[in-house]
Short mmCIF file of C-alpha atoms in Angstrom, two decimals:
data_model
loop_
_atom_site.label_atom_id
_atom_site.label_comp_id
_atom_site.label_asym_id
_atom_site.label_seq_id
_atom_site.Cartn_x
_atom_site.Cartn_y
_atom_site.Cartn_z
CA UNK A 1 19.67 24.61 -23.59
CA UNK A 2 22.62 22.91 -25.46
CA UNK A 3 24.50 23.02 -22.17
CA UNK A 4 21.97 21.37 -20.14
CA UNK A 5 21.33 18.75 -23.25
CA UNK A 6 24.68 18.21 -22.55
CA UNK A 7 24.84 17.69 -18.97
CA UNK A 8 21.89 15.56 -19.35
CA UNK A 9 24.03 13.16 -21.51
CA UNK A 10 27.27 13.17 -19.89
CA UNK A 11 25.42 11.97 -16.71
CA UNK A 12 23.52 9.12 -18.32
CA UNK A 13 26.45 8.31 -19.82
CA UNK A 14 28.75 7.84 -16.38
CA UNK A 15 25.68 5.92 -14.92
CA UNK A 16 25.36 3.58 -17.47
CA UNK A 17 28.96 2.70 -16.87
CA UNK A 18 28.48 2.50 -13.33
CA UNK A 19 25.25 0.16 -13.94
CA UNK A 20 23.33 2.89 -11.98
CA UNK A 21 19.26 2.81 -12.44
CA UNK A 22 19.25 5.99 -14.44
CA UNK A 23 15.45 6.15 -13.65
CA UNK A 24 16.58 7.90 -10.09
CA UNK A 25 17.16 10.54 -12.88
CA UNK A 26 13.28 12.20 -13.17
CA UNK A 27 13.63 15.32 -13.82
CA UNK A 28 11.79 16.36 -17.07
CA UNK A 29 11.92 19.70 -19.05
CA UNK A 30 9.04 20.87 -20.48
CA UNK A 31 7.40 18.04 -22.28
CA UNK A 32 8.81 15.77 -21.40
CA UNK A 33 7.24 12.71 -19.88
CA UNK A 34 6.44 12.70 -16.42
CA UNK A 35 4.56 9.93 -14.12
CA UNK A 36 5.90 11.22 -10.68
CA UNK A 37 2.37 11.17 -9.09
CA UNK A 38 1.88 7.79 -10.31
CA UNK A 39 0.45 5.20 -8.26
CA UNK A 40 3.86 3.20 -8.85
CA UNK A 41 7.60 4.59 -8.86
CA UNK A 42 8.94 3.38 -11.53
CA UNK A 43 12.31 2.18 -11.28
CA UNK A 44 12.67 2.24 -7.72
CA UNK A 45 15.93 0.74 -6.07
CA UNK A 46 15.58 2.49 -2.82
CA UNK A 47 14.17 1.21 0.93
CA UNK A 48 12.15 2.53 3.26
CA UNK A 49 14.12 1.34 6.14
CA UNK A 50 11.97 0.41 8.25
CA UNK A 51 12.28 -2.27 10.85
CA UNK A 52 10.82 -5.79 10.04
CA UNK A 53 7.82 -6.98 11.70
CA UNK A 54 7.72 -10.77 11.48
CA UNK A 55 4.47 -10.86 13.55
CA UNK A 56 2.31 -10.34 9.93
CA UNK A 57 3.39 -13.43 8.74
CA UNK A 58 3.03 -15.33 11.76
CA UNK A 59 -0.29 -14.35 12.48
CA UNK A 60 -1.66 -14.20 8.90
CA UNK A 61 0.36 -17.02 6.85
CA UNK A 62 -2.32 -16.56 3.84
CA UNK A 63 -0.55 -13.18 2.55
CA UNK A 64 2.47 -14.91 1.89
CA UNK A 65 0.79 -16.33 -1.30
CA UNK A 66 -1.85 -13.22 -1.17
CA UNK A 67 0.56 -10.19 -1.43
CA UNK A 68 2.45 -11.86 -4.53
CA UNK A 69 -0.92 -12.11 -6.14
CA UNK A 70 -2.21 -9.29 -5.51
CA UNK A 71 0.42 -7.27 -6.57
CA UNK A 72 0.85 -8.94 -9.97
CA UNK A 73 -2.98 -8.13 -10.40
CA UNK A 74 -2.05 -5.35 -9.70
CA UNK A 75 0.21 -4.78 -12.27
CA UNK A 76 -1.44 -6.40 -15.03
CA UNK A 77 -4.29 -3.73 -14.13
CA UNK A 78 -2.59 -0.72 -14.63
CA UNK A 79 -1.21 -2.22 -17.86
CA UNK A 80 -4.41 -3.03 -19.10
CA UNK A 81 -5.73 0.27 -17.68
CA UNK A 82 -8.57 -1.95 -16.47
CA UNK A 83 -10.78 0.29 -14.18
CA UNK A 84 -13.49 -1.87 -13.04
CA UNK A 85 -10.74 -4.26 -11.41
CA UNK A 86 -8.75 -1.89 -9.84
CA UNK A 87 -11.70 -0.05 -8.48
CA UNK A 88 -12.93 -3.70 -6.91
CA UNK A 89 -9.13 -4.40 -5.28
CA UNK A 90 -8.04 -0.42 -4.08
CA UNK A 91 -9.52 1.74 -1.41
CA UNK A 92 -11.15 4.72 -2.87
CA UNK A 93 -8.46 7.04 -2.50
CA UNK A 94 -6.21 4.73 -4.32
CA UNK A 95 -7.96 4.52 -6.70
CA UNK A 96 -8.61 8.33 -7.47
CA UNK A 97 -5.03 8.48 -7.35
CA UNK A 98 -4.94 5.46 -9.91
CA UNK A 99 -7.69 7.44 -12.28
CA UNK A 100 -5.42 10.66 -13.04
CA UNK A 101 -2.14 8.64 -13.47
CA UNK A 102 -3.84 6.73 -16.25
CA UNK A 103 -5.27 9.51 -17.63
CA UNK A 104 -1.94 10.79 -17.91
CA UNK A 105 -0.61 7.79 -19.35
CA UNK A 106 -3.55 8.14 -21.91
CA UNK A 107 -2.78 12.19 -22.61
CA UNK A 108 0.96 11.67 -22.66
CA UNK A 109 0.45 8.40 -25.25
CA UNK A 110 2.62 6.61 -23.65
CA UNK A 111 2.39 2.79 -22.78
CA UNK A 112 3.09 0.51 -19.53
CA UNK A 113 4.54 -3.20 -20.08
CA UNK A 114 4.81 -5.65 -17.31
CA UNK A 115 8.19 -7.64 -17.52
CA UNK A 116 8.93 -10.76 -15.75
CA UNK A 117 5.56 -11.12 -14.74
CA UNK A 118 6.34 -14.93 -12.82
CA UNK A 119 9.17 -14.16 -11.36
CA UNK A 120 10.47 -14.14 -7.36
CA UNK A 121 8.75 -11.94 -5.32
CA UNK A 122 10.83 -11.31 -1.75
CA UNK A 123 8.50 -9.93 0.58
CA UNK A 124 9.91 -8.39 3.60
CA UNK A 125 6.99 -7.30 6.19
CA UNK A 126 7.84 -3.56 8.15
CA UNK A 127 4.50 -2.67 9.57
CA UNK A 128 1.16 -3.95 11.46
CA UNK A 129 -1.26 -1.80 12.90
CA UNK A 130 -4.84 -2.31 14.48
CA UNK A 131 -7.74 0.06 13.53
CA UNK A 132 -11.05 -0.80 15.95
CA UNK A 133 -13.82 1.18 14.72
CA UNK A 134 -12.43 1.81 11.50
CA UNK A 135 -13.90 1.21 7.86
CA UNK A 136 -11.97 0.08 5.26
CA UNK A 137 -13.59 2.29 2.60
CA UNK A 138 -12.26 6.21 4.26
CA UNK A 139 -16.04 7.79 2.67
CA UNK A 140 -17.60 5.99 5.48
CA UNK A 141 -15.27 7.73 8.37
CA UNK A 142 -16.57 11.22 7.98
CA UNK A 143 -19.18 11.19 11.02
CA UNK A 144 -16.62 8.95 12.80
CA UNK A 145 -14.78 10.54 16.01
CA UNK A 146 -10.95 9.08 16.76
CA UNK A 147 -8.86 8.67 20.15
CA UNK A 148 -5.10 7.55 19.00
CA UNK A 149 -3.47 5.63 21.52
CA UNK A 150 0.77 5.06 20.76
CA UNK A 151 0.41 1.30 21.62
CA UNK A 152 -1.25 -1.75 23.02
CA UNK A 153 0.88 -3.99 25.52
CA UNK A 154 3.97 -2.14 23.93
CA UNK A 155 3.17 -4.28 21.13
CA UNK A 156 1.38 -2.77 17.99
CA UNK A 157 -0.06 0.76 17.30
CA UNK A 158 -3.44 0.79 17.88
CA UNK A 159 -6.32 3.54 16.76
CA UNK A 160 -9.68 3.84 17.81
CA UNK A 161 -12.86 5.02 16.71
CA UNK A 162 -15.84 5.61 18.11
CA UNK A 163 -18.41 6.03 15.72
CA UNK A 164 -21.03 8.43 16.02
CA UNK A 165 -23.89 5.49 15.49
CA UNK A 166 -23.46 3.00 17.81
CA UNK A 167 -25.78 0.69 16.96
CA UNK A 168 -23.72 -1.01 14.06
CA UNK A 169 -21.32 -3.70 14.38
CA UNK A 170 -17.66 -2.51 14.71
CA UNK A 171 -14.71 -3.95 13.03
CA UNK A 172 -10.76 -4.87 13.71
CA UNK A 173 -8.94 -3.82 10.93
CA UNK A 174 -5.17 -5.04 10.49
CA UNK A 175 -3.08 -2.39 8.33
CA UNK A 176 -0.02 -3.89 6.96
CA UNK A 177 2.75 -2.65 5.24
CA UNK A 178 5.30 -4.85 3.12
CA UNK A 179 8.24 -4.07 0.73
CA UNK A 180 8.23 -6.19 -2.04
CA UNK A 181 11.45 -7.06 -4.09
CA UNK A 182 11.18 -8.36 -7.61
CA UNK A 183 12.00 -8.15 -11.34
CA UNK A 184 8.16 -8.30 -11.85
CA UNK A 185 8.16 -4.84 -12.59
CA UNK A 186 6.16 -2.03 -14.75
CA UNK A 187 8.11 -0.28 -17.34
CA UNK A 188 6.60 3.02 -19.19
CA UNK A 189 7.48 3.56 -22.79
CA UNK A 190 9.38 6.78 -22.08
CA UNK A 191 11.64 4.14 -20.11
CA UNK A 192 13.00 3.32 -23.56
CA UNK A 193 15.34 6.23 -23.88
CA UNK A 194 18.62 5.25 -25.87
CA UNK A 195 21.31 5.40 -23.23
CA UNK A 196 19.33 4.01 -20.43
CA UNK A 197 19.87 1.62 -18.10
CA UNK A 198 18.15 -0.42 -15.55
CA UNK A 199 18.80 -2.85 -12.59
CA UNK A 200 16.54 -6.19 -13.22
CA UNK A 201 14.60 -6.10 -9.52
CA UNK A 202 12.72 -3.09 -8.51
CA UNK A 203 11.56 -2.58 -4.56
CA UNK A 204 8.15 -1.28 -3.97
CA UNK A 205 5.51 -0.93 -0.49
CA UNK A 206 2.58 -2.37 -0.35
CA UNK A 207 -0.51 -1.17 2.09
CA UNK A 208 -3.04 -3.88 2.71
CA UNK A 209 -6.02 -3.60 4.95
CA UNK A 210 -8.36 -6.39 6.17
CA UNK A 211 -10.87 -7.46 8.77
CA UNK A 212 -9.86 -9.54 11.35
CA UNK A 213 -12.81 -9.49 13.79
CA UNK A 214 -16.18 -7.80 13.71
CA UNK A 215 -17.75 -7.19 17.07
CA UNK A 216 -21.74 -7.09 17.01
CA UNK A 217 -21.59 -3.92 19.58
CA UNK A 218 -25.30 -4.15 19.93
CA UNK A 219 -25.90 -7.62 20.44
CA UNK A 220 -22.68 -7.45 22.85
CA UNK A 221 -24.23 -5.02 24.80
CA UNK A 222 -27.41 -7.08 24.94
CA UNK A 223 -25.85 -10.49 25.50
CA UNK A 224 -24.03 -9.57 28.83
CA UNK A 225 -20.64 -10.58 30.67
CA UNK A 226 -20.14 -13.63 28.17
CA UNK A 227 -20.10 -11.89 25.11
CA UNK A 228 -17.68 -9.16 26.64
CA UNK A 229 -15.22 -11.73 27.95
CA UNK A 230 -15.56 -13.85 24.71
CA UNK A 231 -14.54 -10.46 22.71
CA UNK A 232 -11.58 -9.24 25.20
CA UNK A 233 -10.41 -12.99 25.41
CA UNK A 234 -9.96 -12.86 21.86
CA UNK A 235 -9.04 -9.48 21.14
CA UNK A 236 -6.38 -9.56 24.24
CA UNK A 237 -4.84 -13.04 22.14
CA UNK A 238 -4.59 -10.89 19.23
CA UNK A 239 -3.05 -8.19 20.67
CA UNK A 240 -0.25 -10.32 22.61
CA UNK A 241 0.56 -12.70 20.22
CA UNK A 242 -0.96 -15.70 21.31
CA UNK A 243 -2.71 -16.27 18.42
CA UNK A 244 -1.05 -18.36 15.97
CA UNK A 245 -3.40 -17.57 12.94
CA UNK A 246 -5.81 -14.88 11.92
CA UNK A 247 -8.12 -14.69 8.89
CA UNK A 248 -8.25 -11.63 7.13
CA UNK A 249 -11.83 -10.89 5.02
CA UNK A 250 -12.60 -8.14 2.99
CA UNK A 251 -8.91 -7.18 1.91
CA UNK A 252 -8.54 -3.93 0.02
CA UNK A 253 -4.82 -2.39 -1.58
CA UNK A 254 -5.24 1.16 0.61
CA UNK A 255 -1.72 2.51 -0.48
CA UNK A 256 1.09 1.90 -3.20
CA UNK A 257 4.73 3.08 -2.92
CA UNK A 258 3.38 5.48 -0.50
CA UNK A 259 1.76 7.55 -2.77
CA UNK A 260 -1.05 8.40 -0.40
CA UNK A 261 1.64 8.55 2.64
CA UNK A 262 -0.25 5.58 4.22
CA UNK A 263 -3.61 6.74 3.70
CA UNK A 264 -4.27 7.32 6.89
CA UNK A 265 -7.48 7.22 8.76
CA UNK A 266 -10.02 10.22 9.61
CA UNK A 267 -8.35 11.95 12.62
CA UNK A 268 -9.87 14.86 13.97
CA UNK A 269 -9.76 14.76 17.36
CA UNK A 270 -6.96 12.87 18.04
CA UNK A 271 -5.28 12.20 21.13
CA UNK A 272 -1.66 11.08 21.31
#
């Protein structure tokens, strides 16, 4: 044990020097703290790599004020450990996920402090998908039957669903992902080591979902040729680009530092 105590030190020590975040270092012994299924990776300094997608902000300028926002409520949330709040902005998995990390927060008495709360946020967007069919809210997919298709116009992924109940309206859902740089950050109490170090901006993903078109499948079905070519006129615009701007409603936080790995959609009969 002395050894390893040791070793422990010796390596804290040679990143400090380096100016290394030594939070990369989360390996606990027993009882030791440890928050590594929390809805937020503390410490982060490493990208995804994806590819940017500028499309997201072209098509739906509001989230360039929305994302900072949301993800400083966000963070004042989980500080607060205020459940009713987080419930109303996260998807119900998220939030699930968001219960039990608090709860270990609570059992491990330890504390979260948001630093630089106003500060820069550099948004870089990597990911925009379609979901026609979908619900926001994943309890509502169960009946729901899926055909994946890779993409639309070699443009964006697109999944469909095909509900089993037909008679209620369908939405488009846009899924976006975006990294987020910042020194608005979350720090746990544990982060307080002596010997510690830590780079001032943190990177962390985002997962938003929204509606961005409803389509009354009953009425369209009632209501003829003009209601179909109304819908694929403006469903074909969105899908090609040639709309400039897109309003999103209902928008929901579905996944954080990809603890949910997306939180994908009900798939069971997909169809590559």
């Amino acid at each position: 044990m002395g050894l390893l105590l040791g070793l422990r030190k010796m390596i804290l020590s040679a990143m400090k020097r380096l100016s290394l975040p030594c939070m990369q270092f989360r390996t606990f012994s027993s009882g030791k703290p440890n928050l590594l299924e929390f809805p937020y990776q503390f410490g982060n300094q490493l990208r995804k790599g994806r590819a940017v997608d500028q499309r997201v902000f072209t098509w739906f300028p509001s989230l360039k004020a929305g994302i900072p926002l949301a993800y400083r409520t966000y963070l004042k949330c989980l500080q607060t450990q205020d459940l009713p709040q987080l419930n109303e902005i996260t998807e119900g998995n998220l939030y699930k996920k968001i219960e039990e990390g608090l709860k270990s927060v609570s059992e491990q008495k330890l504390s979260l402090t948001l630093h630089n709360a106003e500060s820069n946020i550099s948004l870089t967007p990597t990911e925009l998908t379609f979901i026609v069919g979908g619900e926001i809210n994943r309890t509502l997919e169960k009946k729901q039957q899926t055909r994946r298709i890779s993409h639309f116009n070699s443009l964006s992924p697109l999944l469909i669903y095909f509900p089993a109940d037909m008679s209620s309206p369908l939405n488009i859902i846009a899924k976006i992902k975006v990294e987020l740089e910042t020194e608005a950050i979350l720090r746990a109490s544990f982060q307080q080591e002596e010997g510690t170090t830590y780079q001032k901006n943190e990177i962390h993903e985002i997962t938003f979902e929204g509606i961005c078109y409803t389509i009354d499948f009953p009425n369209l079905l009632k209501e003829g040729a003009d209601s179909a070519l109304n819908f694929i006129t403006k469903f074909g615009g969105l899908a090609q680009g040639k709309n400039s701007e897109i309003a999103l409603k209902d928008v929901t936080i579905v996944d954080f530092d990809d603890i949910l790995h997306g939180n994908p959609h009900k798939d069971n009969t997909a169809i590559q």
